[in-house]
């Protein structure tokens, strides 16, 4: 059976000492994984902030559009009242 990087996994008997190099290698891999996860979290935060900005911008545009529609429908009614 092989490990996650294709390296052979070694099964150890209980109480068997693990060489220091293996702990160092494992620690380095965990540090790399942690660094990748930190980068992903940062990118996720940036995307989330941009999404919220876009959402708010779309709300504002929609409100402005609705107001323009209401103003446009109100103008013909006002001009008819003035002409009467």
The first five atom37 places (N, CA, C, CB, O) and aatype in JSON, in Angstrom:
{
  "aatype": [20, 20, 20, 20, 20, 20, 20, 20, 20, 20, 20, 20, 20, 20, 20, 20, 20, 20, 20, 20, 20, 20, 20, 20, 20, 20, 20, 20, 20, 20, 20, 20, 20, 20, 20, 20, 20, 20, 20, 20, 20, 20, 20, 20, 20, 20, 20, 20, 20, 20, 20, 20, 20, 20, 20, 20, 20, 20, 20, 20, 20, 20, 20, 20, 20, 20, 20, 20, 20, 20, 20, 20, 20, 20, 20, 20, 20, 20, 20, 20, 20, 20, 20, 20],
  "atom_mask": [
    [1, 1, 1, 1, 1],
    [1, 1, 1, 1, 1],
    [1, 1, 1, 1, 1],
    [1, 1, 1, 1, 1],
    [1, 1, 1, 1, 1],
    [1, 1, 1, 1, 1],
    [1, 1, 1, 1, 1],
    [1, 1, 1, 1, 1],
    [1, 1, 1, 1, 1],
    [1, 1, 1, 1, 1],
    [1, 1, 1, 1, 1],
    [1, 1, 1, 1, 1],
    [1, 1, 1, 1, 1],
    [1, 1, 1, 1, 1],
    [1, 1, 1, 1, 1],
    [1, 1, 1, 1, 1],
    [1, 1, 1, 1, 1],
    [1, 1, 1, 1, 1],
    [1, 1, 1, 1, 1],
    [1, 1, 1, 1, 1],
    [1, 1, 1, 1, 1],
    [1, 1, 1, 1, 1],
    [1, 1, 1, 1, 1],
    [1, 1, 1, 1, 1],
    [1, 1, 1, 1, 1],
    [1, 1, 1, 1, 1],
    [1, 1, 1, 1, 1],
    [1, 1, 1, 1, 1],
    [1, 1, 1, 1, 1],
    [1, 1, 1, 1, 1],
    [1, 1, 1, 1, 1],
    [1, 1, 1, 1, 1],
    [1, 1, 1, 1, 1],
    [1, 1, 1, 1, 1],
    [1, 1, 1, 1, 1],
    [1, 1, 1, 1, 1],
    [1, 1, 1, 1, 1],
    [1, 1, 1, 1, 1],
    [1, 1, 1, 1, 1],
    [1, 1, 1, 1, 1],
    [1, 1, 1, 1, 1],
    [1, 1, 1, 1, 1],
    [1, 1, 1, 1, 1],
    [1, 1, 1, 1, 1],
    [1, 1, 1, 1, 1],
    [1, 1, 1, 1, 1],
    [1, 1, 1, 1, 1],
    [1, 1, 1, 1, 1],
    [1, 1, 1, 1, 1],
    [1, 1, 1, 1, 1],
    [1, 1, 1, 1, 1],
    [1, 1, 1, 1, 1],
    [1, 1, 1, 1, 1],
    [1, 1, 1, 1, 1],
    [1, 1, 1, 1, 1],
    [1, 1, 1, 1, 1],
    [1, 1, 1, 1, 1],
    [1, 1, 1, 1, 1],
    [1, 1, 1, 1, 1],
    [1, 1, 1, 1, 1],
    [1, 1, 1, 1, 1],
    [1, 1, 1, 1, 1],
    [1, 1, 1, 1, 1],
    [1, 1, 1, 1, 1],
    [1, 1, 1, 1, 1],
    [1, 1, 1, 1, 1],
    [1, 1, 1, 1, 1],
    [1, 1, 1, 1, 1],
    [1, 1, 1, 1, 1],
    [1, 1, 1, 1, 1],
    [1, 1, 1, 1, 1],
    [1, 1, 1, 1, 1],
    [1, 1, 1, 1, 1],
    [1, 1, 1, 1, 1],
    [1, 1, 1, 1, 1],
    [1, 1, 1, 1, 1],
    [1, 1, 1, 1, 1],
    [1, 1, 1, 1, 1],
    [1, 1, 1, 1, 1],
    [1, 1, 1, 1, 1],
    [1, 1, 1, 1, 1],
    [1, 1, 1, 1, 1],
    [1, 1, 1, 1, 1],
    [1, 1, 1, 1, 1]
  ],
  "atom_positions": [
    [[0.86, -1.18, 0.0], [0.0, 0.0, 0.0], [0.9, 1.24, 0.0], [-0.97, 0.0, 1.23], [1.97, 1.23, 0.61]],
    [[0.46, 2.3, -0.69], [1.28, 3.5, -0.75], [0.61, 4.64, -0.02], [1.55, 3.89, -2.21], [-0.6, 4.65, 0.19]],
    [[1.44, 5.62, 0.38], [0.96, 6.8, 1.1], [0.34, 7.79, 0.13], [2.09, 7.46, 1.89], [0.22, 7.49, -1.05]],
    [[-0.06, 8.99, 0.62], [-0.75, 9.98, -0.21], [0.09, 10.52, -1.35], [-1.21, 11.11, 0.65], [-0.46, 10.98, -2.35]],
    [[1.42, 10.48, -1.21], [2.29, 11.0, -2.27], [2.89, 9.87, -3.1], [3.41, 11.84, -1.68], [3.85, 10.09, -3.83]],
    [[2.32, 8.69, -3.0], [2.83, 7.57, -3.75], [4.01, 6.88, -3.08], [3.23, 8.02, -5.1], [4.56, 5.91, -3.61]],
    [[4.39, 7.37, -1.92], [5.49, 6.76, -1.19], [4.97, 5.52, -0.47], [6.13, 7.76, -0.19], [3.83, 5.51, 0.0]],
    [[5.79, 4.5, -0.36], [5.31, 3.3, 0.34], [5.07, 3.6, 1.81], [6.32, 2.15, 0.2], [5.87, 4.27, 2.46]],
    [[3.95, 3.11, 2.31], [3.69, 3.31, 3.73], [4.31, 2.13, 4.49], [2.15, 3.42, 4.02], [4.3, 0.99, 4.02]],
    [[4.84, 2.44, 5.64], [5.5, 1.42, 6.44], [4.66, 1.21, 7.69], [6.97, 1.82, 6.79], [4.41, 2.14, 8.45]],
    [[4.24, -0.04, 7.88], [3.5, -0.36, 9.1], [4.48, -0.68, 10.2], [2.51, -1.54, 8.86], [5.43, -1.44, 9.99]],
    [[4.27, -0.13, 11.36], [5.19, -0.31, 12.48], [4.52, -1.13, 13.57], [5.65, 1.05, 13.04], [3.31, -1.09, 13.77]],
    [[5.33, -1.85, 14.24], [4.86, -2.61, 15.39], [4.71, -1.65, 16.56], [5.84, -3.76, 15.75], [5.41, -0.64, 16.62]],
    [[3.81, -1.94, 17.48], [3.64, -1.1, 18.66], [4.94, -1.02, 19.43], [2.52, -1.63, 19.56], [5.63, -2.02, 19.62]],
    [[5.27, 0.17, 19.86], [6.47, 0.38, 20.66], [7.71, 0.56, 19.83], [6.67, -0.76, 21.59], [8.77, 0.87, 20.38]],
    [[7.64, 0.38, 18.52], [8.8, 0.57, 17.66], [9.09, 2.05, 17.51], [8.58, -0.09, 16.27], [8.17, 2.85, 17.3]],
    [[10.34, 2.42, 17.63], [10.74, 3.82, 17.53], [10.61, 4.32, 16.09], [12.17, 4.01, 18.03], [10.92, 3.6, 15.14]],
    [[10.15, 5.56, 15.96], [10.05, 6.2, 14.66], [11.26, 7.13, 14.52], [8.69, 6.99, 14.49], [11.52, 7.94, 15.4]],
    [[11.99, 7.0, 13.41], [13.17, 7.86, 13.24], [12.79, 9.34, 13.24], [13.9, 7.52, 11.93], [11.71, 9.72, 12.78]],
    [[13.67, 10.14, 13.74], [13.47, 11.6, 13.83], [13.21, 12.21, 12.45], [14.71, 12.26, 14.47], [12.43, 13.16, 12.33]],
    [[13.85, 11.66, 11.42], [13.68, 12.2, 10.07], [12.22, 12.1, 9.61], [14.59, 11.47, 9.09], [11.72, 12.98, 8.91]],
    [[11.56, 11.03, 10.01], [10.16, 10.89, 9.62], [9.28, 11.94, 10.29], [9.65, 9.5, 9.98], [8.35, 12.46, 9.67]],
    [[9.58, 12.26, 11.53], [8.83, 13.32, 12.22], [9.08, 14.67, 11.55], [9.21, 13.38, 13.7], [8.15, 15.47, 11.38]],
    [[10.32, 14.91, 11.18], [10.66, 16.17, 10.52], [9.95, 16.26, 9.18], [12.2, 16.3, 10.33], [9.38, 17.3, 8.84]],
    [[9.97, 15.17, 8.4], [9.31, 15.17, 7.09], [7.8, 15.36, 7.25], [9.6, 13.86, 6.34], [7.19, 16.12, 6.5]],
    [[7.21, 14.68, 8.22], [5.78, 14.82, 8.47], [5.44, 16.24, 8.89], [5.33, 13.83, 9.54], [4.44, 16.81, 8.46]],
    [[6.27, 16.82, 9.74], [6.05, 18.19, 10.19], [6.12, 19.17, 9.02], [7.08, 18.58, 11.27], [5.33, 20.1, 8.94]],
    [[7.07, 18.95, 8.11], [7.17, 19.82, 6.93], [5.94, 19.7, 6.04], [8.44, 19.48, 6.12], [5.43, 20.7, 5.55]],
    [[5.46, 18.47, 5.84], [4.26, 18.29, 5.04], [3.05, 18.96, 5.68], [3.97, 16.8, 4.83], [2.24, 19.58, 5.0]],
    [[2.94, 18.83, 7.0], [1.82, 19.48, 7.69], [1.92, 21.0, 7.6], [1.78, 19.04, 9.15], [0.9, 21.68, 7.48]],
    [[3.14, 21.53, 7.66], [3.32, 22.98, 7.5], [2.9, 23.43, 6.11], [4.78, 23.37, 7.75], [2.29, 24.49, 5.96]],
    [[3.23, 22.63, 5.08], [2.83, 22.97, 3.72], [1.32, 22.93, 3.56], [3.49, 22.03, 2.72], [0.73, 23.81, 2.93]],
    [[0.7, 21.92, 4.13], [-0.76, 21.81, 4.07], [-1.4, 23.0, 4.77], [-1.24, 20.49, 4.7], [-2.36, 23.58, 4.27]],
    [[-0.87, 23.34, 5.93], [-1.4, 24.48, 6.69], [-1.27, 25.77, 5.89], [-0.68, 24.62, 8.05], [-2.18, 26.6, 5.89]],
    [[-0.14, 25.95, 5.22], [0.08, 27.14, 4.41], [-0.92, 27.19, 3.25], [1.53, 27.17, 3.89], [-1.47, 28.25, 2.95]],
    [[-1.14, 26.06, 2.6], [-2.11, 26.01, 1.5], [-3.52, 26.33, 2.0], [-2.1, 24.62, 0.83], [-4.26, 27.06, 1.35]],
    [[-3.87, 25.79, 3.15], [-5.2, 26.08, 3.71], [-5.34, 27.55, 4.08], [-5.46, 25.2, 4.95], [-6.4, 28.14, 3.88]],
    [[-4.27, 28.15, 4.61], [-4.31, 29.58, 4.92], [-4.52, 30.4, 3.65], [-3.02, 30.02, 5.63], [-5.3, 31.35, 3.65]],
    [[-3.82, 30.02, 2.56], [-3.99, 30.73, 1.29], [-5.41, 30.59, 0.77], [-2.99, 30.21, 0.25], [-5.99, 31.56, 0.29]],
    [[-5.96, 29.39, 0.85], [-7.34, 29.18, 0.41], [-8.33, 30.01, 1.24], [-7.7, 27.7, 0.48], [-9.27, 30.58, 0.7]],
    [[-8.09, 30.06, 2.53], [-8.98, 30.83, 3.4], [-8.92, 32.32, 3.05], [-8.62, 30.62, 4.88], [-9.95, 33.0, 3.02]],
    [[-7.71, 32.81, 2.78], [-7.56, 34.22, 2.41], [-8.26, 34.52, 1.09], [-6.06, 34.6, 2.32], [-8.95, 35.53, 0.96]],
    [[-8.09, 33.63, 0.1], [-8.76, 33.83, -1.19], [-10.27, 33.77, -1.02], [-8.3, 32.78, -2.2], [-11.0, 34.53, -1.66]],
    [[-10.73, 32.88, -0.18], [-12.17, 32.77, 0.08], [-12.7, 34.06, 0.7], [-12.47, 31.57, 0.99], [-13.77, 34.54, 0.33]],
    [[-11.95, 34.62, 1.64], [-12.37, 35.88, 2.28], [-12.44, 37.01, 1.26], [-11.4, 36.24, 3.42], [-13.36, 37.82, 1.29]],
    [[-11.45, 37.07, 0.36], [-11.43, 38.12, -0.67], [-12.63, 37.96, -1.6], [-10.1, 38.08, -1.48], [-13.31, 38.93, -1.93]],
    [[-12.87, 36.72, -2.04], [-14.02, 36.47, -2.92], [-15.34, 36.8, -2.23], [-14.03, 35.02, -3.39], [-16.24, 37.36, -2.86]],
    [[-15.44, 36.47, -0.97], [-16.66, 36.76, -0.22], [-16.88, 38.27, -0.13], [-16.58, 36.15, 1.19], [-18.01, 38.74, -0.29]],
    [[-15.82, 39.02, 0.12], [-15.94, 40.48, 0.2], [-16.36, 41.06, -1.16], [-14.61, 41.11, 0.66], [-17.2, 41.95, -1.22]],
    [[-15.76, 40.55, -2.25], [-16.13, 41.04, -3.58], [-17.57, 40.68, -3.91], [-15.18, 40.46, -4.64], [-18.29, 41.48, -4.52]],
    [[-18.0, 39.49, -3.5], [-19.37, 39.08, -3.74], [-20.34, 40.01, -3.01], [-19.59, 37.63, -3.29], [-21.36, 40.41, -3.57]],
    [[-20.03, 40.35, -1.76], [-20.9, 41.25, -1.0], [-20.96, 42.64, -1.63], [-20.42, 41.35, 0.46], [-22.01, 43.27, -1.67]],
    [[-19.81, 43.12, -2.13], [-19.8, 44.42, -2.81], [-20.68, 44.38, -4.07], [-18.35, 44.81, -3.18], [-21.45, 45.3, -4.34]],
    [[-20.54, 43.3, -4.82], [-21.35, 43.15, -6.03], [-22.83, 43.07, -5.7], [-20.92, 41.91, -6.8], [-23.66, 43.66, -6.39]],
    [[-23.16, 42.34, -4.66], [-24.55, 42.22, -4.24], [-25.12, 43.57, -3.86], [-24.67, 41.24, -3.07], [-26.24, 43.92, -4.25]],
    [[-24.37, 44.34, -3.09], [-24.84, 45.67, -2.68], [-24.97, 46.59, -3.89], [-23.87, 46.28, -1.64], [-25.92, 47.36, -3.98]],
    [[-24.02, 46.51, -4.81], [-24.08, 47.33, -6.02], [-25.32, 46.98, -6.83], [-22.81, 47.14, -6.87], [-26.01, 47.86, -7.33]],
    [[-25.6, 45.7, -6.96], [-26.8, 45.28, -7.7], [-28.07, 45.75, -7.02], [-26.82, 43.75, -7.84], [-29.04, 46.11, -7.69]],
    [[-28.09, 45.75, -5.71], [-29.27, 46.26, -4.97], [-29.49, 47.73, -5.29], [-29.1, 46.07, -3.44], [-30.61, 48.17, -5.55]],
    [[-28.4, 48.49, -5.26], [-28.51, 49.93, -5.53], [-29.01, 50.17, -6.95], [-27.16, 50.62, -5.31], [-29.87, 51.02, -7.16]],
    [[-28.46, 49.45, -7.9], [-28.89, 49.61, -9.29], [-30.36, 49.25, -9.44], [-28.03, 48.74, -10.24], [-31.11, 49.94, -10.13]],
    [[-30.77, 48.16, -8.79], [-32.18, 47.74, -8.87], [-33.1, 48.81, -8.27], [-32.38, 46.39, -8.16], [-34.14, 49.12, -8.83]],
    [[-32.71, 49.36, -7.13], [-33.52, 50.4, -6.5], [-33.61, 51.64, -7.39], [-32.94, 50.78, -5.14], [-34.68, 52.24, -7.52]],
    [[-32.49, 52.03, -7.98], [-32.5, 53.18, -8.88], [-33.39, 52.91, -10.1], [-31.07, 53.52, -9.34], [-34.13, 53.79, -10.53]],
    [[-33.3, 51.71, -10.63], [-34.14, 51.35, -11.78], [-35.62, 51.39, -11.4], [-33.76, 49.95, -12.3], [-36.44, 51.9, -12.17]],
    [[-35.96, 50.84, -10.25], [-37.35, 50.86, -9.79], [-37.84, 52.29, -9.61], [-37.5, 50.08, -8.48], [-38.97, 52.62, -9.96]],
    [[-36.97, 53.15, -9.07], [-37.36, 54.55, -8.87], [-37.58, 55.23, -10.22], [-36.28, 55.31, -8.07], [-38.53, 56.0, -10.37]],
    [[-36.73, 54.95, -11.19], [-36.91, 55.51, -12.52], [-38.21, 55.02, -13.14], [-35.72, 55.15, -13.43], [-38.92, 55.79, -13.79]],
    [[-38.53, 53.77, -12.95], [-39.79, 53.23, -13.48], [-40.99, 53.9, -12.84], [-39.86, 51.72, -13.25], [-41.97, 54.23, -13.52]],
    [[-40.91, 54.12, -11.52], [-42.01, 54.78, -10.82], [-42.14, 56.22, -11.29], [-41.8, 54.74, -9.3], [-43.25, 56.71, -11.49]],
    [[-41.01, 56.91, -11.48], [-41.04, 58.29, -11.96], [-41.61, 58.36, -13.37], [-39.62, 58.9, -11.92], [-42.37, 59.27, -13.7]],
    [[-41.24, 57.4, -14.21], [-41.71, 57.4, -15.6], [-43.21, 57.14, -15.67], [-40.96, 56.34, -16.42], [-43.89, 57.71, -16.53]],
    [[-43.74, 56.3, -14.8], [-45.18, 56.04, -14.82], [-45.95, 57.19, -14.19], [-45.51, 54.73, -14.1], [-47.13, 57.39, -14.5]],
    [[-45.32, 57.94, -13.32], [-46.0, 59.06, -12.67], [-46.08, 60.27, -13.59], [-45.27, 59.43, -11.37], [-47.03, 61.05, -13.48]],
    [[-45.13, 60.47, -14.49], [-45.12, 61.64, -15.36], [-46.34, 61.71, -16.29], [-43.86, 61.63, -16.19], [-46.95, 62.77, -16.37]],
    [[-46.71, 60.65, -16.97], [-47.9, 60.78, -17.84], [-49.16, 61.12, -17.05], [-48.12, 59.48, -18.62], [-50.01, 61.86, -17.55]],
    [[-49.3, 60.61, -15.86], [-50.48, 60.91, -15.04], [-50.49, 62.38, -14.65], [-50.51, 60.03, -13.77], [-51.54, 63.02, -14.69]],
    [[-49.34, 62.93, -14.29], [-49.26, 64.34, -13.9], [-49.55, 65.25, -15.08], [-47.87, 64.65, -13.32], [-50.23, 66.26, -14.93]],
    [[-49.04, 64.9, -16.26], [-49.28, 65.76, -17.41], [-50.74, 65.72, -17.85], [-48.38, 65.36, -18.56], [-51.26, 66.72, -18.34]],
    [[-51.42, 64.58, -17.69], [-52.83, 64.48, -18.01], [-53.64, 65.35, -17.07], [-53.31, 63.04, -17.95], [-54.6, 66.01, -17.49]],
    [[-53.27, 65.36, -15.79], [-54.0, 66.15, -14.79], [-53.84, 67.65, -15.08], [-53.49, 65.83, -13.36], [-54.78, 68.42, -14.89]],
    [[-52.67, 68.04, -15.54], [-52.43, 69.44, -15.85], [-53.23, 69.89, -17.06], [-50.95, 69.69, -16.09], [-53.71, 71.02, -17.12]],
    [[-53.37, 69.0, -18.03], [-54.1, 69.35, -19.27], [-55.61, 69.36, -19.06], [-53.75, 68.37, -20.38], [-56.32, 69.96, -19.87]],
    [[-56.1, 68.74, -18.04], [-57.54, 68.65, -17.85], [-58.15, 69.89, -17.28], [-57.85, 67.52, -16.97], [-59.36, 69.95, -17.07]]
  ]
}
